Short mmCIF file of C-alpha atoms in Angstrom, two decimals:
data_model
loop_
_atom_site.label_atom_id
_atom_site.label_comp_id
_atom_site.label_asym_id
_atom_site.label_seq_id
_atom_site.Cartn_x
_atom_site.Cartn_y
_atom_site.Cartn_z
CA GLU A 18 -51.58 -25.75 33.47
CA ASP A 19 -49.63 -28.84 34.51
CA GLN A 20 -50.69 -30.00 37.95
CA VAL A 21 -50.34 -32.89 40.40
CA THR A 22 -52.82 -33.54 43.22
CA GLN A 23 -52.31 -36.17 45.89
CA SER A 24 -54.98 -37.57 48.18
CA PRO A 25 -55.57 -38.04 50.97
CA GLU A 26 -53.31 -35.48 52.66
CA ALA A 27 -52.91 -37.80 55.63
CA LEU A 28 -53.78 -41.44 56.26
CA ARG A 29 -53.62 -43.47 59.41
CA LEU A 30 -53.73 -47.27 59.16
CA GLN A 31 -53.48 -50.17 61.51
CA GLU A 32 -50.68 -52.61 60.87
CA GLY A 33 -51.87 -55.08 58.23
CA GLU A 34 -54.66 -52.80 56.96
CA SER A 35 -54.15 -52.41 53.20
CA SER A 36 -54.98 -49.15 51.43
CA SER A 37 -54.17 -46.97 48.42
CA LEU A 38 -52.78 -43.49 47.89
CA ASN A 39 -53.86 -41.47 44.87
CA CYS A 40 -51.94 -39.14 42.56
CA SER A 41 -54.04 -37.32 39.95
CA TYR A 42 -52.28 -35.38 37.25
CA THR A 43 -52.90 -33.09 34.32
CA VAL A 44 -49.95 -32.63 32.00
CA SER A 45 -49.47 -31.89 28.34
CA GLY A 46 -47.98 -35.25 27.43
CA LEU A 47 -46.64 -37.52 30.16
CA ARG A 48 -42.98 -38.44 29.99
CA GLY A 49 -42.89 -40.21 33.35
CA LEU A 50 -44.57 -40.40 36.77
CA PHE A 51 -42.44 -40.87 39.86
CA TRP A 52 -43.15 -42.06 43.40
CA TYR A 53 -40.86 -41.18 46.28
CA ARG A 54 -40.85 -41.88 49.98
CA GLN A 55 -39.67 -39.21 52.41
CA ASP A 56 -38.89 -39.73 56.09
CA PRO A 57 -38.91 -36.72 58.46
CA GLY A 58 -35.80 -34.59 58.12
CA LYS A 59 -34.44 -36.61 55.19
CA GLY A 60 -34.37 -36.35 51.43
CA PRO A 61 -36.90 -38.21 49.26
CA GLU A 62 -36.03 -41.78 48.36
CA PHE A 63 -36.88 -42.95 44.85
CA LEU A 64 -39.42 -45.79 44.65
CA PHE A 65 -40.85 -46.15 41.12
CA THR A 66 -41.04 -44.63 37.67
CA LEU A 67 -44.09 -45.34 35.47
CA TYR A 68 -44.10 -44.35 31.81
CA SER A 69 -47.38 -45.44 30.22
CA ALA A 70 -50.98 -46.25 31.12
CA GLY A 71 -51.43 -49.82 32.26
CA GLU A 72 -47.92 -50.11 33.63
CA GLU A 73 -47.45 -51.58 37.12
CA LYS A 74 -44.38 -51.87 39.36
CA GLU A 75 -43.91 -53.59 42.71
CA LYS A 76 -41.45 -53.41 45.54
CA GLU A 77 -42.04 -55.37 48.73
CA ARG A 78 -45.44 -54.24 50.08
CA LEU A 79 -45.80 -51.41 47.55
CA LYS A 80 -47.38 -51.57 44.11
CA ALA A 81 -47.72 -48.58 41.79
CA THR A 82 -50.17 -48.42 38.90
CA LEU A 83 -50.80 -45.81 36.20
CA THR A 84 -53.77 -44.70 34.11
CA LYS A 85 -54.06 -41.76 31.74
CA LYS A 86 -55.26 -39.51 34.57
CA GLU A 87 -53.92 -40.90 37.82
CA SER A 88 -51.60 -43.24 39.63
CA PHE A 89 -52.22 -45.35 42.70
CA LEU A 90 -49.72 -46.51 45.26
CA HIS A 91 -51.17 -49.63 46.85
CA ILE A 92 -49.80 -50.65 50.24
CA THR A 93 -50.48 -54.25 51.17
CA ALA A 94 -50.39 -55.33 54.82
CA PRO A 95 -48.38 -52.26 55.89
CA LYS A 96 -45.96 -52.27 58.79
CA PRO A 97 -45.03 -49.38 61.11
CA GLU A 98 -41.78 -48.90 59.17
CA ASP A 99 -43.86 -47.93 56.13
CA SER A 100 -44.82 -44.73 57.95
CA ALA A 101 -43.54 -41.80 55.86
CA THR A 102 -44.67 -39.12 53.44
CA TYR A 103 -45.18 -40.43 49.92
CA LEU A 104 -44.55 -37.94 47.13
CA CYS A 105 -45.69 -38.12 43.52
CA ALA A 106 -44.15 -36.14 40.65
CA VAL A 107 -44.67 -36.02 36.90
CA GLN A 108 -42.42 -35.04 34.06
CA ALA A 109 -43.92 -33.64 30.89
CA ARG A 110 -42.70 -34.15 27.35
CA GLY A 111 -40.88 -31.31 25.68
CA ASN A 112 -37.75 -29.30 26.26
CA ASN A 113 -38.74 -28.36 29.79
CA ARG A 114 -38.12 -31.55 31.71
CA LYS A 115 -38.69 -30.23 35.19
CA LEU A 116 -40.65 -32.34 37.62
CA ILE A 117 -44.04 -31.17 38.86
CA TRP A 118 -44.55 -32.25 42.46
CA GLY A 119 -47.60 -33.06 44.52
CA LEU A 120 -47.84 -32.08 48.19
CA GLY A 121 -47.60 -35.66 49.38
CA THR A 122 -49.58 -38.07 51.54
CA SER A 123 -48.45 -38.49 55.13
CA LEU A 124 -48.92 -42.14 56.09
CA ALA A 125 -48.90 -43.37 59.69
CA VAL A 126 -49.10 -47.10 60.40
CA ASN A 127 -49.93 -48.01 63.97
CA PRO A 128 -48.67 -51.29 65.47
CA ASP B 9 -20.95 -46.36 47.47
CA GLY B 10 -22.29 -43.81 45.01
CA GLY B 11 -24.46 -41.08 46.35
CA ILE B 12 -25.11 -37.41 46.84
CA THR B 13 -23.82 -35.56 49.89
CA GLN B 14 -25.14 -32.32 51.30
CA SER B 15 -23.41 -30.35 54.01
CA PRO B 16 -23.89 -29.12 56.60
CA LYS B 17 -27.01 -30.83 57.88
CA TYR B 18 -27.97 -27.81 60.00
CA LEU B 19 -26.97 -24.21 59.35
CA PHE B 20 -27.72 -21.04 61.23
CA ARG B 21 -27.32 -17.63 59.64
CA LYS B 22 -27.68 -14.11 60.85
CA GLU B 23 -29.85 -11.77 58.86
CA GLY B 24 -27.86 -9.94 56.21
CA GLN B 25 -25.29 -12.70 55.73
CA ASN B 26 -24.74 -14.84 52.69
CA VAL B 27 -24.34 -18.57 53.20
CA THR B 28 -23.30 -21.40 50.88
CA LEU B 29 -24.76 -24.91 50.96
CA SER B 30 -22.62 -27.71 49.60
CA CYS B 31 -23.78 -30.50 47.28
CA GLU B 32 -21.46 -33.19 45.91
CA GLN B 33 -22.34 -36.31 43.90
CA ASN B 34 -20.26 -39.28 42.75
CA LEU B 35 -22.94 -40.88 40.59
CA ASN B 36 -21.55 -39.44 37.35
CA HIS B 37 -24.89 -37.71 36.83
CA ASP B 38 -25.03 -34.90 34.32
CA ALA B 39 -27.91 -32.94 35.85
CA MET B 40 -28.16 -31.42 39.32
CA TYR B 41 -30.97 -29.56 41.04
CA TRP B 42 -31.70 -27.46 44.12
CA TYR B 43 -35.10 -27.54 45.76
CA ARG B 44 -36.62 -25.79 48.70
CA GLN B 45 -39.17 -27.56 50.91
CA ASP B 46 -41.47 -25.71 53.29
CA PRO B 47 -44.25 -27.18 55.45
CA GLY B 48 -47.50 -27.49 53.52
CA GLN B 49 -45.84 -26.74 50.19
CA GLY B 50 -44.52 -29.02 47.52
CA LEU B 51 -40.91 -29.13 46.46
CA ARG B 52 -40.05 -25.89 44.67
CA LEU B 53 -37.21 -25.73 42.17
CA ILE B 54 -34.61 -23.04 42.78
CA TYR B 55 -31.96 -23.73 40.13
CA TYR B 56 -30.91 -26.62 37.94
CA SER B 57 -27.93 -27.49 35.79
CA GLN B 58 -27.83 -29.99 32.96
CA ILE B 59 -24.16 -29.59 32.12
CA VAL B 60 -20.99 -28.13 33.57
CA ASN B 61 -20.71 -24.34 33.34
CA ASP B 62 -24.39 -23.95 32.56
CA PHE B 63 -27.44 -23.55 34.80
CA GLN B 64 -30.99 -22.27 34.60
CA LYS B 65 -33.33 -20.52 37.01
CA GLY B 66 -36.14 -22.53 38.47
CA ASP B 67 -39.42 -21.25 39.82
CA ILE B 68 -38.04 -19.38 42.85
CA ALA B 69 -34.49 -18.27 41.95
CA GLU B 70 -34.67 -14.76 43.41
CA GLY B 71 -32.19 -14.32 46.25
CA TYR B 72 -30.19 -17.42 45.34
CA SER B 73 -27.12 -18.09 43.20
CA VAL B 74 -25.33 -21.22 42.01
CA SER B 75 -22.23 -22.35 40.15
CA ARG B 76 -21.39 -25.55 38.28
CA GLU B 77 -17.63 -25.55 37.75
CA LYS B 78 -17.31 -29.31 38.18
CA LYS B 79 -19.65 -32.14 37.23
CA GLU B 80 -19.63 -33.42 40.80
CA SER B 81 -20.43 -30.16 42.58
CA PHE B 82 -23.36 -27.73 42.57
CA PRO B 83 -23.15 -25.30 45.52
CA LEU B 84 -26.05 -23.01 46.38
CA THR B 85 -25.56 -19.56 47.90
CA VAL B 86 -28.43 -18.06 49.82
CA THR B 87 -27.90 -14.32 49.66
CA SER B 88 -29.12 -11.58 51.94
CA ALA B 89 -31.62 -10.68 49.21
CA GLN B 90 -33.63 -13.82 49.96
CA LYS B 91 -36.45 -12.52 52.12
CA ASN B 92 -37.51 -15.76 53.76
CA PRO B 93 -34.54 -18.13 53.70
CA THR B 94 -35.45 -20.38 56.63
CA ALA B 95 -36.29 -23.73 55.00
CA PHE B 96 -35.18 -27.27 54.26
CA TYR B 97 -32.97 -27.34 51.16
CA LEU B 98 -32.60 -30.44 49.03
CA CYS B 99 -30.06 -31.15 46.33
CA ALA B 100 -30.70 -33.83 43.69
CA SER B 101 -29.02 -35.28 40.66
CA SER B 102 -30.09 -37.35 37.66
CA MET B 103 -28.94 -38.72 34.38
CA SER B 104 -29.52 -36.29 31.55
CA GLY B 105 -33.28 -35.83 31.06
CA GLY B 106 -34.21 -37.25 34.46
CA GLU B 107 -36.39 -40.02 33.05
CA ASN B 108 -35.03 -42.54 35.57
CA GLY B 109 -35.76 -40.38 38.55
CA TYR B 110 -33.72 -38.14 40.77
CA THR B 111 -31.37 -39.10 43.59
CA PHE B 112 -31.67 -36.75 46.54
CA GLY B 113 -29.26 -35.75 49.25
CA SER B 114 -30.21 -35.79 52.91
CA GLY B 115 -30.91 -32.06 53.00
CA THR B 116 -29.70 -28.96 54.80
CA ARG B 117 -31.95 -27.18 57.27
CA LEU B 118 -31.19 -23.46 57.20
CA THR B 119 -32.40 -21.23 60.00
CA VAL B 120 -32.03 -17.47 60.02
CA VAL B 121 -31.53 -16.09 63.52
#
């Protein structure tokens, strides 16, 4: 069964304290892995798409990496405005192109 | 600016009433989706549409209905048959196939009173 697991469920960091969020997946052929950021009461905001193992993408303090089993979202020197829930989703190959979502990691960055 | 608009932001419904949530996009996306988000649960797909006048049930379609008469619009009706309708509803759109990710609206919070 296709599945996405995110860890940790919640993470609290001090401003400037770098860390990583994990997204483990099992899927019958990966078409793409997506990272989103969601603020309370708002819709998810697209961050990255990764397509193949070894691929990396960066945006400001965020860097996403992908292996055959998992993806990491590295946050370098986070700021309080990086506080949000980070969601991971995968899309499998085949006719069914629905996204399979993880439960998210709730990140709090203290000033 | 291109985007996806959901309305209203907050909606209150009495038990036994149907209610329709609006979703409009001007991104020229072919595909549109409705999700439900509950605390402690991942996003769950209600319905999706990959082309005008065609839509498919998602994982939790019971008690919901949709239409796709125009490319830009994908309204969701929450019927009285939905046993637990209080939730945060999210509409999204994507290019055909969704490989480049989805664009989400800002959501509608529905409360049954």
